Short mmCIF file of C-alpha atoms in Angstrom, two decimals:
data_model
loop_
_atom_site.label_atom_id
_atom_site.label_comp_id
_atom_site.label_asym_id
_atom_site.label_seq_id
_atom_site.Cartn_x
_atom_site.Cartn_y
_atom_site.Cartn_z
CA MET B 1 -40.91 -28.99 -54.64
CA ARG B 2 -40.87 -26.56 -57.54
CA ASP B 3 -43.71 -24.56 -55.99
CA ASP B 4 -41.83 -24.37 -52.68
CA GLU B 5 -38.70 -23.08 -54.44
CA GLU B 6 -40.67 -20.45 -56.31
CA LEU B 7 -42.40 -19.32 -53.12
CA LEU B 8 -39.06 -19.08 -51.33
CA ALA B 9 -37.61 -17.05 -54.22
CA GLU B 10 -40.58 -14.69 -54.09
CA ARG B 11 -40.15 -14.22 -50.36
CA PHE B 12 -36.45 -13.52 -50.87
CA GLU B 13 -37.19 -10.91 -53.54
CA GLU B 14 -39.29 -9.01 -51.00
CA HIS B 15 -36.12 -8.50 -48.96
CA ARG B 16 -33.61 -7.96 -51.80
CA GLY B 17 -33.69 -4.15 -51.59
CA ARG B 18 -32.94 -4.12 -47.87
CA LEU B 19 -30.18 -6.71 -48.25
CA ARG B 20 -28.55 -4.74 -51.06
CA ALA B 21 -28.69 -1.60 -48.91
CA VAL B 22 -27.01 -3.47 -46.04
CA ALA B 23 -24.33 -4.86 -48.35
CA TYR B 24 -23.64 -1.48 -50.00
CA ARG B 25 -23.03 0.16 -46.63
CA MET B 26 -20.84 -2.74 -45.57
CA LEU B 27 -18.78 -2.93 -48.76
CA GLY B 28 -18.99 0.44 -50.51
CA SER B 29 -19.08 -1.47 -53.80
CA LEU B 30 -22.20 -1.97 -55.90
CA SER B 31 -20.89 -5.07 -57.68
CA GLU B 32 -19.69 -6.66 -54.44
CA ALA B 33 -23.01 -5.80 -52.81
CA ASP B 34 -24.81 -7.70 -55.57
CA ASP B 35 -22.43 -10.62 -55.07
CA ALA B 36 -23.18 -10.62 -51.34
CA VAL B 37 -26.94 -10.62 -51.97
CA GLN B 38 -26.57 -13.52 -54.38
CA GLU B 39 -24.51 -15.46 -51.85
CA THR B 40 -27.20 -14.81 -49.22
CA TRP B 41 -29.79 -16.25 -51.58
CA LEU B 42 -27.65 -19.35 -52.17
CA LYS B 43 -27.35 -19.88 -48.42
CA LEU B 44 -31.11 -19.54 -48.03
CA SER B 45 -31.80 -21.97 -50.88
CA ARG B 46 -29.66 -24.59 -49.11
CA THR B 47 -31.42 -24.07 -45.79
CA ASP B 48 -34.66 -25.54 -44.46
CA ALA B 49 -36.64 -22.28 -44.56
CA ALA B 50 -39.47 -23.86 -42.60
CA GLY B 51 -37.30 -23.62 -39.51
CA ILE B 52 -36.67 -19.88 -39.90
CA ARG B 53 -38.99 -17.93 -37.60
CA ASN B 54 -38.09 -14.43 -38.77
CA LEU B 55 -36.90 -14.47 -42.38
CA ALA B 56 -36.02 -10.75 -42.50
CA ALA B 57 -33.79 -10.99 -39.44
CA TRP B 58 -32.22 -14.25 -40.66
CA LEU B 59 -31.41 -12.80 -44.08
CA THR B 60 -29.98 -9.59 -42.63
CA THR B 61 -27.61 -11.40 -40.27
CA VAL B 62 -26.56 -13.88 -42.97
CA ALA B 63 -25.88 -11.02 -45.39
CA GLY B 64 -23.87 -9.33 -42.63
CA ARG B 65 -21.77 -12.45 -42.15
CA VAL B 66 -21.17 -12.74 -45.91
CA CYS B 67 -20.09 -9.09 -46.06
CA LEU B 68 -17.84 -9.51 -43.02
CA ASP B 69 -16.03 -12.39 -44.75
CA MET B 70 -15.68 -10.29 -47.92
CA LEU B 71 -14.28 -7.33 -45.96
CA ARG B 72 -11.73 -9.53 -44.23
CA SER B 73 -10.68 -11.05 -47.53
CA ARG B 74 -10.40 -7.59 -49.11
CA ALA B 75 -8.27 -6.30 -46.23
CA ALA B 76 -5.88 -9.21 -46.65
CA ARG B 77 -5.27 -8.52 -50.34
CA ARG B 78 -5.73 -4.72 -50.51
CA GLU B 79 -2.97 -3.01 -52.45
CA GLU B 80 -4.32 0.45 -53.26
CA PRO B 81 -3.72 3.23 -50.69
CA MET B 82 -6.71 3.85 -48.46
CA ASP B 83 -6.28 7.64 -48.39
CA THR B 84 -7.33 7.96 -52.03
CA TYR B 85 -10.01 5.25 -52.16
CA VAL B 86 -13.48 6.44 -53.23
CA PRO B 87 -16.41 4.01 -52.81
CA ASP B 88 -18.77 3.30 -55.71
CA PRO B 89 -21.16 6.22 -56.16
CA VAL B 90 -24.88 5.77 -56.78
CA VAL B 91 -25.64 8.12 -59.68
CA SER B 92 -28.89 9.29 -61.24
CA PRO B 93 -30.10 12.30 -63.28
CA LEU B 94 -31.42 15.29 -61.38
CA ASP B 95 -34.88 14.91 -62.88
CA ARG B 96 -35.50 11.29 -61.97
CA VAL B 97 -34.43 8.78 -59.35
CA ASP B 98 -34.73 5.06 -59.90
CA PRO B 99 -36.92 3.47 -57.17
CA GLU B 100 -34.25 0.80 -56.65
CA GLN B 101 -31.67 3.52 -56.04
CA GLU B 102 -34.02 5.28 -53.63
CA ALA B 103 -34.24 2.07 -51.61
CA LEU B 104 -30.47 1.69 -51.75
CA LEU B 105 -29.94 5.19 -50.35
CA ALA B 106 -32.77 5.24 -47.81
CA ASP B 107 -31.70 7.09 -44.66
CA SER B 108 -29.05 8.82 -46.80
CA VAL B 109 -25.62 7.32 -47.14
CA GLY B 110 -23.23 9.82 -48.65
CA LEU B 111 -19.76 9.19 -50.02
CA ALA B 112 -18.25 11.02 -47.05
CA LEU B 113 -19.81 8.49 -44.66
CA LEU B 114 -18.74 5.53 -46.80
CA VAL B 115 -15.17 6.85 -46.84
CA VAL B 116 -15.17 6.95 -43.03
CA LEU B 117 -16.68 3.45 -42.84
CA GLU B 118 -13.70 2.21 -44.87
CA THR B 119 -11.43 3.20 -41.96
CA LEU B 120 -13.23 0.95 -39.48
CA GLU B 121 -12.25 -2.58 -38.62
CA PRO B 122 -14.56 -5.09 -40.36
CA VAL B 123 -16.28 -6.10 -37.10
CA GLU B 124 -16.75 -2.44 -36.11
CA ARG B 125 -18.29 -1.67 -39.48
CA LEU B 126 -20.66 -4.61 -39.18
CA ALA B 127 -21.77 -3.65 -35.67
CA PHE B 128 -22.32 -0.01 -36.67
CA VAL B 129 -24.11 -0.71 -39.95
CA LEU B 130 -26.40 -3.45 -38.66
CA HIS B 131 -27.29 -1.74 -35.38
CA ASP B 132 -27.24 1.99 -36.11
CA MET B 133 -28.55 1.83 -39.67
CA PHE B 134 -30.77 -1.25 -39.63
CA ALA B 135 -31.71 -1.64 -35.95
CA VAL B 136 -30.43 -5.23 -35.66
CA PRO B 137 -30.27 -6.17 -31.94
CA PHE B 138 -26.81 -6.84 -30.51
CA ASP B 139 -27.99 -10.28 -29.38
CA ASP B 140 -28.62 -11.20 -33.01
CA MET B 141 -25.30 -9.96 -34.41
CA ALA B 142 -23.06 -11.13 -31.55
CA PRO B 143 -22.70 -14.67 -32.98
CA VAL B 144 -21.73 -13.17 -36.36
CA VAL B 145 -18.78 -11.23 -34.92
CA GLY B 146 -17.92 -13.91 -32.39
CA ARG B 147 -18.30 -11.59 -29.39
CA SER B 148 -20.71 -11.26 -26.50
CA PRO B 149 -23.64 -8.86 -26.92
CA ALA B 150 -21.94 -6.42 -24.53
CA ALA B 151 -18.69 -6.55 -26.51
CA THR B 152 -20.63 -6.12 -29.76
CA ARG B 153 -22.30 -3.05 -28.28
CA GLN B 154 -18.84 -1.65 -27.54
CA LEU B 155 -17.78 -2.25 -31.15
CA ALA B 156 -20.74 -0.22 -32.40
CA SER B 157 -20.11 2.53 -29.83
CA ARG B 158 -16.45 2.82 -30.85
CA ALA B 159 -17.38 2.95 -34.52
CA ARG B 160 -20.08 5.56 -33.84
CA ARG B 161 -17.58 7.88 -32.17
CA ARG B 162 -15.20 7.62 -35.12
CA VAL B 163 -17.98 8.23 -37.64
CA GLN B 164 -19.43 11.22 -35.80
CA GLY B 165 -16.02 12.80 -35.45
CA ALA B 166 -14.94 12.33 -39.06
CA ALA B 167 -17.94 12.60 -41.38
CA PRO B 168 -18.70 16.30 -42.09
CA GLU B 169 -22.26 17.54 -41.78
CA SER B 170 -23.74 18.20 -45.21
CA GLU B 171 -26.09 20.96 -46.36
CA PRO B 172 -29.47 19.15 -46.61
CA ASP B 173 -31.08 21.53 -49.11
CA LEU B 174 -30.52 20.33 -52.69
CA GLY B 175 -31.25 23.82 -54.04
CA ARG B 176 -28.41 25.33 -52.02
CA GLN B 177 -26.13 22.47 -53.02
CA LYS B 178 -26.94 23.16 -56.67
CA GLU B 179 -26.10 26.86 -56.31
CA VAL B 180 -22.66 25.95 -55.00
CA LEU B 181 -21.98 23.37 -57.73
CA ASP B 182 -23.22 25.74 -60.43
CA ALA B 183 -20.78 28.36 -59.15
CA PHE B 184 -17.97 25.80 -59.09
CA LEU B 185 -18.59 24.70 -62.69
CA ALA B 186 -18.96 28.29 -63.91
CA ALA B 187 -15.63 29.22 -62.34
CA SER B 188 -14.02 26.11 -63.84
CA ARG B 189 -15.31 26.93 -67.33
CA ALA B 190 -14.11 30.53 -67.02
CA GLY B 191 -10.73 29.51 -65.62
CA ASP B 192 -11.38 31.89 -62.72
CA PHE B 193 -9.00 30.79 -59.98
CA GLU B 194 -10.20 33.21 -57.30
CA ALA B 195 -13.86 32.33 -57.97
CA LEU B 196 -12.96 28.68 -57.47
CA VAL B 197 -11.19 29.45 -54.20
CA ALA B 198 -14.24 31.42 -53.04
CA VAL B 199 -16.57 28.43 -53.44
CA LEU B 200 -14.19 26.07 -51.62
CA ASP B 201 -13.83 25.78 -47.86
CA PRO B 202 -10.30 26.80 -46.78
CA GLU B 203 -9.78 23.26 -45.41
CA VAL B 204 -11.42 21.43 -48.33
CA VAL B 205 -10.18 17.90 -49.01
CA LEU B 206 -10.10 16.43 -52.53
CA ARG B 207 -9.88 12.66 -52.81
CA ALA B 208 -9.38 11.32 -56.36
CA ASP B 209 -9.42 7.59 -57.11
CA SER B 210 -8.13 6.70 -60.58
CA GLY B 211 -7.62 3.02 -59.92
CA ALA B 212 -4.82 1.56 -61.99
CA LEU B 213 -1.72 3.49 -62.97
CA VAL B 214 -2.30 6.07 -65.67
CA GLY B 215 0.47 7.25 -67.99
CA GLY B 216 3.10 5.53 -65.90
CA ALA B 217 2.27 7.47 -62.74
CA ALA B 218 -0.36 7.03 -60.10
CA ALA B 219 -3.11 9.56 -60.81
CA SER B 220 -4.93 8.92 -57.54
CA LYS B 221 -4.31 11.71 -55.07
CA LEU B 222 -5.35 13.36 -51.83
CA VAL B 223 -5.22 17.18 -51.93
CA ARG B 224 -5.97 19.62 -49.12
CA GLY B 225 -6.64 23.35 -49.03
CA ALA B 226 -8.75 25.66 -51.19
CA ARG B 227 -5.95 27.13 -53.32
CA THR B 228 -4.34 23.76 -54.01
CA VAL B 229 -7.67 22.16 -54.89
CA ALA B 230 -8.59 25.12 -57.11
CA GLY B 231 -5.33 24.64 -58.96
CA GLN B 232 -6.20 20.99 -59.54
CA ALA B 233 -9.64 21.98 -60.84
CA LEU B 234 -8.08 24.34 -63.40
CA LEU B 235 -5.96 21.49 -64.77
CA PHE B 236 -9.19 19.87 -65.98
CA ARG B 237 -11.05 22.99 -67.13
CA GLN B 238 -11.17 21.61 -70.71
CA PHE B 239 -13.66 19.02 -69.45
CA ALA B 240 -15.92 21.54 -67.70
CA ASP B 241 -18.23 21.85 -70.71
CA SER B 242 -18.68 18.06 -70.64
CA SER B 243 -19.69 18.07 -66.98
CA ARG B 244 -23.33 17.76 -65.95
CA LEU B 245 -24.97 18.00 -62.57
CA ALA B 246 -26.36 14.74 -61.23
CA LEU B 247 -27.53 13.16 -58.01
CA VAL B 248 -24.59 11.35 -56.46
CA ASN B 249 -25.60 9.37 -53.38
CA GLY B 250 -28.60 11.61 -52.94
CA ALA B 251 -26.65 14.89 -53.10
CA ILE B 252 -25.79 17.19 -55.99
CA GLY B 253 -22.67 16.01 -57.80
CA VAL B 254 -21.09 16.02 -61.24
CA VAL B 255 -20.68 13.50 -64.06
CA THR B 256 -18.02 14.31 -66.66
CA ALA B 257 -18.51 12.49 -69.96
CA PRO B 258 -16.71 14.10 -72.94
CA GLY B 259 -18.04 12.70 -76.19
CA GLY B 260 -20.43 10.55 -74.17
CA LEU B 261 -17.55 8.60 -72.60
CA PRO B 262 -17.71 8.69 -68.77
CA LEU B 263 -14.47 10.17 -67.48
CA ALA B 264 -15.31 10.86 -63.84
CA VAL B 265 -18.04 11.06 -61.22
CA MET B 266 -17.64 13.62 -58.45
CA GLY B 267 -19.57 13.66 -55.22
CA VAL B 268 -19.23 16.63 -52.89
CA THR B 269 -20.06 17.64 -49.36
CA VAL B 270 -21.40 21.20 -49.10
CA ALA B 271 -21.54 23.02 -45.77
CA ASP B 272 -22.13 26.70 -45.02
CA GLY B 273 -22.29 27.52 -48.72
CA ARG B 274 -18.91 26.03 -49.60
CA ILE B 275 -17.51 22.70 -50.72
CA VAL B 276 -15.75 20.97 -47.81
CA GLY B 277 -15.18 17.58 -49.42
CA MET B 278 -14.76 16.33 -52.99
CA TYR B 279 -14.79 12.63 -53.93
CA ILE B 280 -13.82 11.84 -57.51
CA LEU B 281 -13.96 8.39 -59.06
CA SER B 282 -12.14 8.23 -62.40
CA ASP B 283 -11.19 4.57 -62.45
CA PRO B 284 -12.26 3.47 -65.98
CA GLU B 285 -12.85 -0.13 -64.91
CA ARG B 286 -15.18 0.81 -62.07
CA LEU B 287 -16.91 3.58 -64.05
CA ALA B 288 -17.73 1.02 -66.74
CA ARG B 289 -19.70 -0.98 -64.18
CA LEU B 290 -21.89 2.02 -63.28
CA ASP B 291 -25.03 2.85 -65.26
CA LEU B 292 -24.01 6.23 -66.64
CA THR B 293 -25.87 5.93 -69.96
CA PRO B 294 -28.20 8.90 -69.17
CA PHE B 295 -25.12 11.15 -69.17
CA GLY B 296 -23.74 9.96 -72.49
CA ASP B 297 -26.42 11.52 -74.66
#
């Protein structure tokens, strides 16, 4: 029996990376994704694995069902405003990427996309993620969402239209992204308002998620327009010297850690040489769960 359990655990570990990637896209939370993977393992350990013909497919659909239940539960108890919510970023230094993080971000999942996924209904998100990102057949996921395969296809199609219409196209070249972020940080350090405006798209959107109330007022905010966003950036210019470039969900971003204490992680979307979207997570509780030790040196 012990040998069978160990063999099953080894087989599960072969699929852990894919399952975590599925769960991260479904939940936008690294800790919840790990919880979902663990729950999937528990369900497998209580199942007669000998009767599972395709373990990869079985695990993926079970993980999808677990995530769907978690999304529904979250929606029922959600209190924070959705317009300022920023999903958990995946952060690594520019000079090295953890293989586990590479697997997590395979096929590129930026913060802009995760923000749009948060606007979908749970069943739409499941259909889109499993089919469009992981090629799960509609016949396999239909029982999970409780719809026919044709209806499940419609869920994915509706989600796809919303995603394509809302997620901005990002500059794929990391070198060009870095040039834009370098210019942004230089302007911030110099307190140069017009230089900041120049590096921002006129319709730029800043989304800042601070989590709990700070100083008696909600610090989370949604700000639109280059001049307004530039003004917000100048309010935090004293932290510019503590900001370092990093890879945030596979794109160039910024980690701010004054005195080695993580204060914020910012992901951006760069298009046509300007920043069109900024996603700042400054929730201390959530930042503490991220591995930001390389930026605290």
